[in-house]
Each structure stands twice: as structure tokens, then as C-alpha cells.
Amino acid sequence: MERHSSIGSLVLWGLIGGAFGGVLNVLLHVFALFGLGDPMAGDGGMGFMAIPVFLSFGSSVVPGAIAGLVYAALERLTSNPTSRFLQVSGAFLVVSLAGPLTMQGATTVTVAVLLAMHVIAGVPIMWGVVRGARP
């Protein structure tokens, strides 16, 4: 009989990774607002000021829980779930970068901050879920 990780543990570690990424993204968000002078404000957009800081946190935590569920499914469907999870989540991270890269009228600084936020959210989630899968 195969031994599977607890779904609760996978989701918990996904949330932990997401929370870690979320805290880092909040710090980057605040730095973008005050240290960079809100680089999005000149884009014809509303700027980072219009984006509530809690969204920088929540948009890291919620995907962490989902990633834990994805790993649980892969663990039951594949013979090498860690490798498959890292492939799927790595591909998803790369695809998620298309949003910032294709923003119309975005400054280089805005794109750089948003790209960093995507990576800062994704990598700790990947770490957390894989960490949670260890027996």
C-alpha cells in the first residue's frame, strides 16, 4: 500500500510558503510605494496605492493552499509527484509572468516589481508544498 502525505499537511505547508512569500510581497509593495515613488502611478493606471496591501499577501497565500491540493492529486496520480509538481508549478510561474510582461504602457520599474512579486510568491509556495510532502 502506498503512503501518501496528509492533504491537510500539504495545504498547511502551502499556506506557510504562501504566507512567507506574502510577507515578502507586502514589504516589496510598501517599498514600491514609498521607496520607488509608486512606479505604477505614472502608467496611466491607478498605481500601487490603489491596490490594497492585503492583496499582496492574499494573492500569495491562496495559491499556496491550491498548490497543496495539486500536489496531493499528483501524489495519487503519478509515481514521482515531487518532480511533476515542480514541473507544473515552474511552468505555471513562467506563464504567470506574461501578465506583467504584456502590460500596456507599464514602466520598466513597474514590470520589474510585478515580476519580482510573482517569483517571490511562487518560489516559497513550491518550497512549502515540497517540504510538507516529506514523511
Short mmCIF file of C-alpha atoms in Angstrom, two decimals:
data_model
loop_
_atom_site.label_atom_id
_atom_site.label_comp_id
_atom_site.label_asym_id
_atom_site.label_seq_id
_atom_site.Cartn_x
_atom_site.Cartn_y
_atom_site.Cartn_z
CA MET A 1 0.00 0.00 0.00
CA GLU A 2 1.38 3.38 -0.98
CA ARG A 3 1.82 6.02 1.66
CA HIS A 4 0.52 9.46 0.78
CA SER A 5 1.11 12.75 2.51
CA SER A 6 -1.74 14.18 4.52
CA ILE A 7 -3.77 16.61 2.41
CA GLY A 8 -4.02 18.84 5.46
CA SER A 9 -0.24 18.88 5.84
CA LEU A 10 0.27 19.72 2.17
CA VAL A 11 -2.25 22.56 2.33
CA LEU A 12 -0.76 23.81 5.61
CA TRP A 13 2.78 23.88 4.17
CA GLY A 14 1.45 25.54 1.02
CA LEU A 15 -0.12 28.19 3.25
CA ILE A 16 3.14 28.58 5.18
CA GLY A 17 5.10 29.04 1.96
CA GLY A 18 2.43 31.41 0.67
CA ALA A 19 2.48 33.41 3.92
CA PHE A 20 6.26 33.73 3.73
CA GLY A 21 6.00 34.92 0.12
CA GLY A 22 3.11 37.16 1.10
CA VAL A 23 5.11 38.91 3.81
CA LEU A 24 7.96 39.47 1.36
CA ASN A 25 5.50 40.79 -1.23
CA VAL A 26 3.97 43.20 1.29
CA LEU A 27 7.47 44.52 2.03
CA LEU A 28 8.12 44.91 -1.70
CA HIS A 29 4.71 46.57 -2.14
CA VAL A 30 5.50 49.10 0.60
CA PHE A 31 8.97 49.68 -0.87
CA ALA A 32 7.40 50.27 -4.30
CA LEU A 33 5.00 52.80 -2.78
CA PHE A 34 7.47 54.76 -0.73
CA GLY A 35 10.96 53.86 -1.91
CA LEU A 36 10.25 54.00 -5.63
CA GLY A 37 7.60 56.70 -5.50
CA ASP A 38 4.74 54.42 -6.65
CA PRO A 39 6.08 53.50 -10.10
CA MET A 40 2.64 52.46 -11.39
CA ALA A 41 1.12 55.89 -10.81
CA GLY A 42 2.68 57.24 -13.99
CA ASP A 43 1.46 54.35 -16.13
CA GLY A 44 -1.95 55.83 -16.72
CA GLY A 45 -3.10 53.27 -14.17
CA MET A 46 -4.16 53.72 -10.60
CA GLY A 47 -0.76 52.83 -9.16
CA PHE A 48 0.20 50.55 -6.30
CA MET A 49 -1.51 52.98 -3.92
CA ALA A 50 -4.88 51.86 -5.33
CA ILE A 51 -4.05 48.19 -4.68
CA PRO A 52 -4.74 47.27 -1.05
CA VAL A 53 -1.63 45.89 0.64
CA PHE A 54 -3.56 42.85 1.89
CA LEU A 55 -3.95 41.73 -1.73
CA SER A 56 -0.17 41.42 -1.96
CA PHE A 57 -0.41 38.99 0.95
CA GLY A 58 -3.59 37.18 -0.02
CA SER A 59 -2.52 36.64 -3.60
CA SER A 60 0.38 34.61 -2.23
CA VAL A 61 -1.48 32.67 0.47
CA VAL A 62 -4.50 31.44 -1.51
CA PRO A 63 -2.36 29.92 -4.30
CA GLY A 64 -0.35 28.15 -1.57
CA ALA A 65 -3.43 26.23 -0.46
CA ILE A 66 -4.30 25.38 -4.06
CA ALA A 67 -0.74 24.19 -4.68
CA GLY A 68 -1.04 21.82 -1.72
CA LEU A 69 -4.17 20.31 -3.26
CA VAL A 70 -2.43 19.98 -6.64
CA TYR A 71 0.45 18.12 -5.01
CA ALA A 72 -2.00 15.81 -3.21
CA ALA A 73 -3.62 14.95 -6.55
CA LEU A 74 -0.26 14.40 -8.26
CA GLU A 75 0.84 12.18 -5.39
CA ARG A 76 -2.12 9.92 -6.03
CA LEU A 77 -1.86 10.00 -9.84
CA THR A 78 1.87 9.86 -10.59
CA SER A 79 4.86 7.82 -9.48
CA ASN A 80 7.10 10.88 -8.96
CA PRO A 81 4.87 13.64 -7.56
CA THR A 82 7.67 15.98 -6.45
CA SER A 83 9.21 16.12 -9.90
CA ARG A 84 5.82 16.54 -11.56
CA PHE A 85 4.78 19.22 -9.07
CA LEU A 86 7.96 21.21 -9.63
CA GLN A 87 7.47 20.93 -13.40
CA VAL A 88 3.82 22.03 -13.24
CA SER A 89 4.38 24.82 -10.71
CA GLY A 90 7.51 26.04 -12.51
CA ALA A 91 5.59 26.17 -15.79
CA PHE A 92 2.71 27.96 -14.07
CA LEU A 93 5.14 30.51 -12.62
CA VAL A 94 6.66 31.18 -16.04
CA VAL A 95 3.20 31.57 -17.62
CA SER A 96 2.16 33.95 -14.81
CA LEU A 97 4.99 36.29 -15.83
CA ALA A 98 3.18 37.01 -19.09
CA GLY A 99 0.78 39.35 -17.29
CA PRO A 100 3.39 41.87 -16.16
CA LEU A 101 5.43 41.46 -19.35
CA THR A 102 2.47 42.34 -21.58
CA MET A 103 1.08 45.30 -19.60
CA GLN A 104 0.35 48.16 -21.97
CA GLY A 105 2.24 51.34 -21.09
CA ALA A 106 3.92 49.91 -17.99
CA THR A 107 7.24 51.38 -16.98
CA THR A 108 10.29 49.16 -16.66
CA VAL A 109 10.24 49.63 -12.89
CA THR A 110 6.59 48.58 -12.68
CA VAL A 111 7.23 45.46 -14.74
CA ALA A 112 10.29 44.61 -12.64
CA VAL A 113 8.36 44.98 -9.38
CA LEU A 114 5.47 42.85 -10.63
CA LEU A 115 7.81 40.17 -11.99
CA ALA A 116 9.59 40.08 -8.64
CA MET A 117 6.26 39.76 -6.83
CA HIS A 118 5.30 36.75 -8.95
CA VAL A 119 8.60 34.99 -8.27
CA ILE A 120 8.51 35.95 -4.58
CA ALA A 121 5.05 34.38 -4.31
CA GLY A 122 5.78 31.25 -6.33
CA VAL A 123 9.13 30.03 -5.04
CA PRO A 124 8.21 29.87 -1.31
CA ILE A 125 4.96 28.11 -2.19
CA MET A 126 6.87 25.49 -4.17
CA TRP A 127 9.30 25.07 -1.25
CA GLY A 128 6.49 24.84 1.30
CA VAL A 129 4.48 22.21 -0.52
CA VAL A 130 7.51 20.03 -1.26
CA ARG A 131 8.58 20.43 2.39
CA GLY A 132 5.12 19.37 3.52
CA ALA A 133 5.29 16.24 1.39
CA ARG A 134 8.30 14.85 3.22
CA PRO A 135 7.43 11.97 5.57
#
